[in-house]
PDB file of C-alpha atoms in Angstrom:
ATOM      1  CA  UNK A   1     -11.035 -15.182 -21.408  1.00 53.00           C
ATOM      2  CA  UNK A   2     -12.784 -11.758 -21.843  1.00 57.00           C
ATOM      3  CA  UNK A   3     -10.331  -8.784 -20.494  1.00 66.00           C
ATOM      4  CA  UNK A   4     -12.770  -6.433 -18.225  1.00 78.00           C
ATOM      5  CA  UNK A   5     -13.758  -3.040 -19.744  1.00 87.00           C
ATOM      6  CA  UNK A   6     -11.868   0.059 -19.006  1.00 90.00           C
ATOM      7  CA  UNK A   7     -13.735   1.886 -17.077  1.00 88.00           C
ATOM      8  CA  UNK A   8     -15.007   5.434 -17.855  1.00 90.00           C
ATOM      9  CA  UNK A   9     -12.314   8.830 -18.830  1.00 92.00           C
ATOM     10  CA  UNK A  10     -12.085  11.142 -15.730  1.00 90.00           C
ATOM     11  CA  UNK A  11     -10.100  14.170 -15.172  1.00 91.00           C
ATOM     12  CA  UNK A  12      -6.459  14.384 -13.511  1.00 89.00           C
ATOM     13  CA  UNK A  13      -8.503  16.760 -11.019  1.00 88.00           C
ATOM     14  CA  UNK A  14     -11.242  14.199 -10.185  1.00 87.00           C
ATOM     15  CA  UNK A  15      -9.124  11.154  -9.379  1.00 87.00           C
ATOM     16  CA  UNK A  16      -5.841  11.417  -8.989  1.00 86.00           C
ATOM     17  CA  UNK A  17      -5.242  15.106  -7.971  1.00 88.00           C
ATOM     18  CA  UNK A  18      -7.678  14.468  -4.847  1.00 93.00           C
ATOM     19  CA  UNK A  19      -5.057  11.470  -3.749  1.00 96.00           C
ATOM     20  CA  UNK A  20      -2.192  12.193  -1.678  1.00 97.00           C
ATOM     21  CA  UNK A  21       0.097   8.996  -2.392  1.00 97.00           C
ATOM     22  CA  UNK A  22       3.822   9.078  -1.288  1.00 98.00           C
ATOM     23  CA  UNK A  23       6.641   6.671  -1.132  1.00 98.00           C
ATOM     24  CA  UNK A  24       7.847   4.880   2.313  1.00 98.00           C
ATOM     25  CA  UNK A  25       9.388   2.622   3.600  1.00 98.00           C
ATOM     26  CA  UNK A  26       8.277  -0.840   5.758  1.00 98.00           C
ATOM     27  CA  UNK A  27      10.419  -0.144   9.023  1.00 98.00           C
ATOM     28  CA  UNK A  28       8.696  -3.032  10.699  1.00 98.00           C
ATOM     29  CA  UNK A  29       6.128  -6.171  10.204  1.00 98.00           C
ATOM     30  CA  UNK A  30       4.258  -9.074  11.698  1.00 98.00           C
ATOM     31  CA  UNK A  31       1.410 -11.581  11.151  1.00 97.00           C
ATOM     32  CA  UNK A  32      -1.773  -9.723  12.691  1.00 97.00           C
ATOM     33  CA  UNK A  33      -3.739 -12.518  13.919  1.00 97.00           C
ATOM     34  CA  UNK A  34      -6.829 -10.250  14.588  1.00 97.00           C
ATOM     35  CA  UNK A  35      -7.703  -9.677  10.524  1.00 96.00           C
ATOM     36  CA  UNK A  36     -10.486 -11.775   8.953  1.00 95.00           C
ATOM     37  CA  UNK A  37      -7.735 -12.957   6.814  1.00 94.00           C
ATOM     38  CA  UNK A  38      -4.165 -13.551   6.408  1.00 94.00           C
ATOM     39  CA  UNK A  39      -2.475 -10.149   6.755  1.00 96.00           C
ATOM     40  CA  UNK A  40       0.335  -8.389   7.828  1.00 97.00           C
ATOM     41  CA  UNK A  41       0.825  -5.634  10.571  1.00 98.00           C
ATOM     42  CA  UNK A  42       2.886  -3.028   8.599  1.00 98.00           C
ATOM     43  CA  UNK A  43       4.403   0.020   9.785  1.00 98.00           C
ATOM     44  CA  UNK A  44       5.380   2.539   7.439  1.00 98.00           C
ATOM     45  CA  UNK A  45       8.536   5.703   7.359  1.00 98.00           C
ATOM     46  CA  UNK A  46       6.876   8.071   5.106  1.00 98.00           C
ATOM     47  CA  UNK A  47       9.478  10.489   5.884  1.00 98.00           C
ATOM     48  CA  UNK A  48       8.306  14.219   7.146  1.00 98.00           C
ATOM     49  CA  UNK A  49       4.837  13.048   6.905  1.00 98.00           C
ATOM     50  CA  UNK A  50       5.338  10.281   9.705  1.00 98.00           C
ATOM     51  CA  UNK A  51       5.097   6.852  10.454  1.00 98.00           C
ATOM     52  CA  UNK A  52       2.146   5.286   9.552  1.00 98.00           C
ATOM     53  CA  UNK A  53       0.143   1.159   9.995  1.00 98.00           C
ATOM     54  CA  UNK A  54      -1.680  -0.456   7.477  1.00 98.00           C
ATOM     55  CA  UNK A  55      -2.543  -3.881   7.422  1.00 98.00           C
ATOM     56  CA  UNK A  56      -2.301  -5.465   4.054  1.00 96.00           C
ATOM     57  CA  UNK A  57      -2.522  -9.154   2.124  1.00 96.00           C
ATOM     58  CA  UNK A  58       1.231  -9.134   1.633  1.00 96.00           C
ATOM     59  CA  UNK A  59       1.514 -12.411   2.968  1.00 94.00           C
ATOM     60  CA  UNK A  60       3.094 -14.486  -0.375  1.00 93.00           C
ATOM     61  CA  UNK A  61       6.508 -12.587   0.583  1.00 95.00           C
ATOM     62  CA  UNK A  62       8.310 -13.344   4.068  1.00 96.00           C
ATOM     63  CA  UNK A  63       8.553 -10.972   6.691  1.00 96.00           C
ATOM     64  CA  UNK A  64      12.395 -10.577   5.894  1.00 97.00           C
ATOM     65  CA  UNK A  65      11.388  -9.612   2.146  1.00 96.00           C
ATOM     66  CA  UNK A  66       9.133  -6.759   3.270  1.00 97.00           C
ATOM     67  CA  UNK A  67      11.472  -5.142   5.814  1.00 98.00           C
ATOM     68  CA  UNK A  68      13.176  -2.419   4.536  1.00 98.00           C
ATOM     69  CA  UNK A  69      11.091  -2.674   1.144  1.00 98.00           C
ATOM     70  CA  UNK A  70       9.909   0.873  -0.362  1.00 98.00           C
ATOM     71  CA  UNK A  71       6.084   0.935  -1.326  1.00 98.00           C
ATOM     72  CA  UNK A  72       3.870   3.216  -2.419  1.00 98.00           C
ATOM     73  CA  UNK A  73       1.041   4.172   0.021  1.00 98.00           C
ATOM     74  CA  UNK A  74      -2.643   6.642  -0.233  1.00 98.00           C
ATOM     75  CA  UNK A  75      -2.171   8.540   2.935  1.00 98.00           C
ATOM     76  CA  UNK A  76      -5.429  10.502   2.657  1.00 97.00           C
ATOM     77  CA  UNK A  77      -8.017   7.385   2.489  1.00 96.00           C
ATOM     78  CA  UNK A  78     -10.052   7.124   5.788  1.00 97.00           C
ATOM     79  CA  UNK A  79      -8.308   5.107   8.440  1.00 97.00           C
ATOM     80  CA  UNK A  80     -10.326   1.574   8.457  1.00 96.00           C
ATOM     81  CA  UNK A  81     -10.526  -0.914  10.947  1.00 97.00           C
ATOM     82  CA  UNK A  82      -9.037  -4.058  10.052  1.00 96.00           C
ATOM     83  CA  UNK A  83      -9.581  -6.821  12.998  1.00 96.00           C
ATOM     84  CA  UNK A  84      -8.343  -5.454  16.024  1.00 97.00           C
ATOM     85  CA  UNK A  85      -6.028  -2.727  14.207  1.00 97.00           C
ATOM     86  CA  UNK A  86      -6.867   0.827  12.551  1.00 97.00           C
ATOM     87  CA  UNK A  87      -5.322   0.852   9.111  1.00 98.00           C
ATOM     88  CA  UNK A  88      -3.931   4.377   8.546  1.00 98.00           C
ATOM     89  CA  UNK A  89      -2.580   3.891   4.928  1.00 98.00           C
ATOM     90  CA  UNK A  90      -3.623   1.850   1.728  1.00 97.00           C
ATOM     91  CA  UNK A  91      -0.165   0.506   0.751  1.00 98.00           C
ATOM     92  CA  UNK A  92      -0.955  -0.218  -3.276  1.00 97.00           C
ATOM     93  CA  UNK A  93      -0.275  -3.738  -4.643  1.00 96.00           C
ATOM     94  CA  UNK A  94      -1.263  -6.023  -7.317  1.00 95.00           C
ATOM     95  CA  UNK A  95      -2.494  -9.708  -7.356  1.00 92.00           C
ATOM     96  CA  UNK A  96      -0.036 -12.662  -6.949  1.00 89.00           C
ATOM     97  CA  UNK A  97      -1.016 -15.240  -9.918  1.00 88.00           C
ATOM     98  CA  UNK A  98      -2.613 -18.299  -8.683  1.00 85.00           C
ATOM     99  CA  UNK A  99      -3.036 -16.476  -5.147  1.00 82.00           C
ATOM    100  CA  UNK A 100      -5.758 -16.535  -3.122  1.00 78.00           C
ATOM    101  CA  UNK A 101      -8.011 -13.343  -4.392  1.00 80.00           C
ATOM    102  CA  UNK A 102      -6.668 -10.284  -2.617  1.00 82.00           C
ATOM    103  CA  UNK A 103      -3.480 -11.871  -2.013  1.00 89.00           C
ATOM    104  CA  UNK A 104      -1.019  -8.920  -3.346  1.00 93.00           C
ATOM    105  CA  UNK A 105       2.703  -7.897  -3.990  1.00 95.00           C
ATOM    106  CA  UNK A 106       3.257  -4.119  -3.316  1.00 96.00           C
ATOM    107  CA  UNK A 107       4.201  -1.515  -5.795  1.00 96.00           C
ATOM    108  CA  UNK A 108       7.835  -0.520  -5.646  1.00 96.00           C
ATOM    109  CA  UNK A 109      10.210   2.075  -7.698  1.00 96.00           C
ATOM    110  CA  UNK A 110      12.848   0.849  -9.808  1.00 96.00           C
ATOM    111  CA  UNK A 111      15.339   2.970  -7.790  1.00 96.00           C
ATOM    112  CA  UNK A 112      15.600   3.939  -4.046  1.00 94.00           C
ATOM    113  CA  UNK A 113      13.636   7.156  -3.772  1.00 96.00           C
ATOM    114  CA  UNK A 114      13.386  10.064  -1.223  1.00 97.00           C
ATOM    115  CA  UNK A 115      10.814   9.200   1.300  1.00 98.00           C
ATOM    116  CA  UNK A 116       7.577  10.939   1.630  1.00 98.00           C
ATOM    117  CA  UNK A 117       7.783  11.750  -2.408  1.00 97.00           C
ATOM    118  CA  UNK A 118       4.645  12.284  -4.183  1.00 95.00           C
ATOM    119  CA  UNK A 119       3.710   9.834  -7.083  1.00 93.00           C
ATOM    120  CA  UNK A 120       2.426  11.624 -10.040  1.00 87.00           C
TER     121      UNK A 120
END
């Protein structure tokens, strides 16, 4: 199988110096029936900048796994609605082998970190 092409260089300044992402930490979760697909109801401790909700395809680990998990989250993306629920943050992941597509495990740091840090 063919590996996709990278896509095109870009500046520090153009991509990633426009994001604000930060580390939190899931505080609290549940199934939210109202998305188009399986999802879960997140809500997020991003320290002095707040809690936050995002709903988010987390849903090959249990409930108990993501509680108290740190992740990594874009807190300046547009809120979007997602069934009946305004996602506030995009809480980064990557896809689960053999998963459904969009089925995701979210990006964590090796170590406990302070909450609300910035990723660079």
């Amino acid at each position: 199988m063919m590996a996709t092409e990278l896509k095109e260089t870009v500046t520090y300044e153009e991509t990633l110096g426009q994001l604000d992402i930060r580390l939190g930490r899931v505080v609290g979760v549940a199934l939210e029936p109202s998305a188009p697909k399986p999802a879960y109801r997140l809500t997020v401790d991003f320290g002095k900048y707040g809690r936050r909700v995002s709903v988010g395809r987390f849903t090959q680990h249990t409930l108990e796994e993501l509680l108290g998990q740190q992740v990594v989250g874009v807190l300046n993306f547009e809120a979007r609605q997602v069934g009946e629920v305004m996602s506030e943050v995009l809480i980064l992941g990557v896809q689960v082998p053999g998963a459904a597509s969009g089925e995701a495990t979210f990006l964590t740091p090796e170590r406990d970190a302070k909450l609300g840090s910035k990723v660079f």
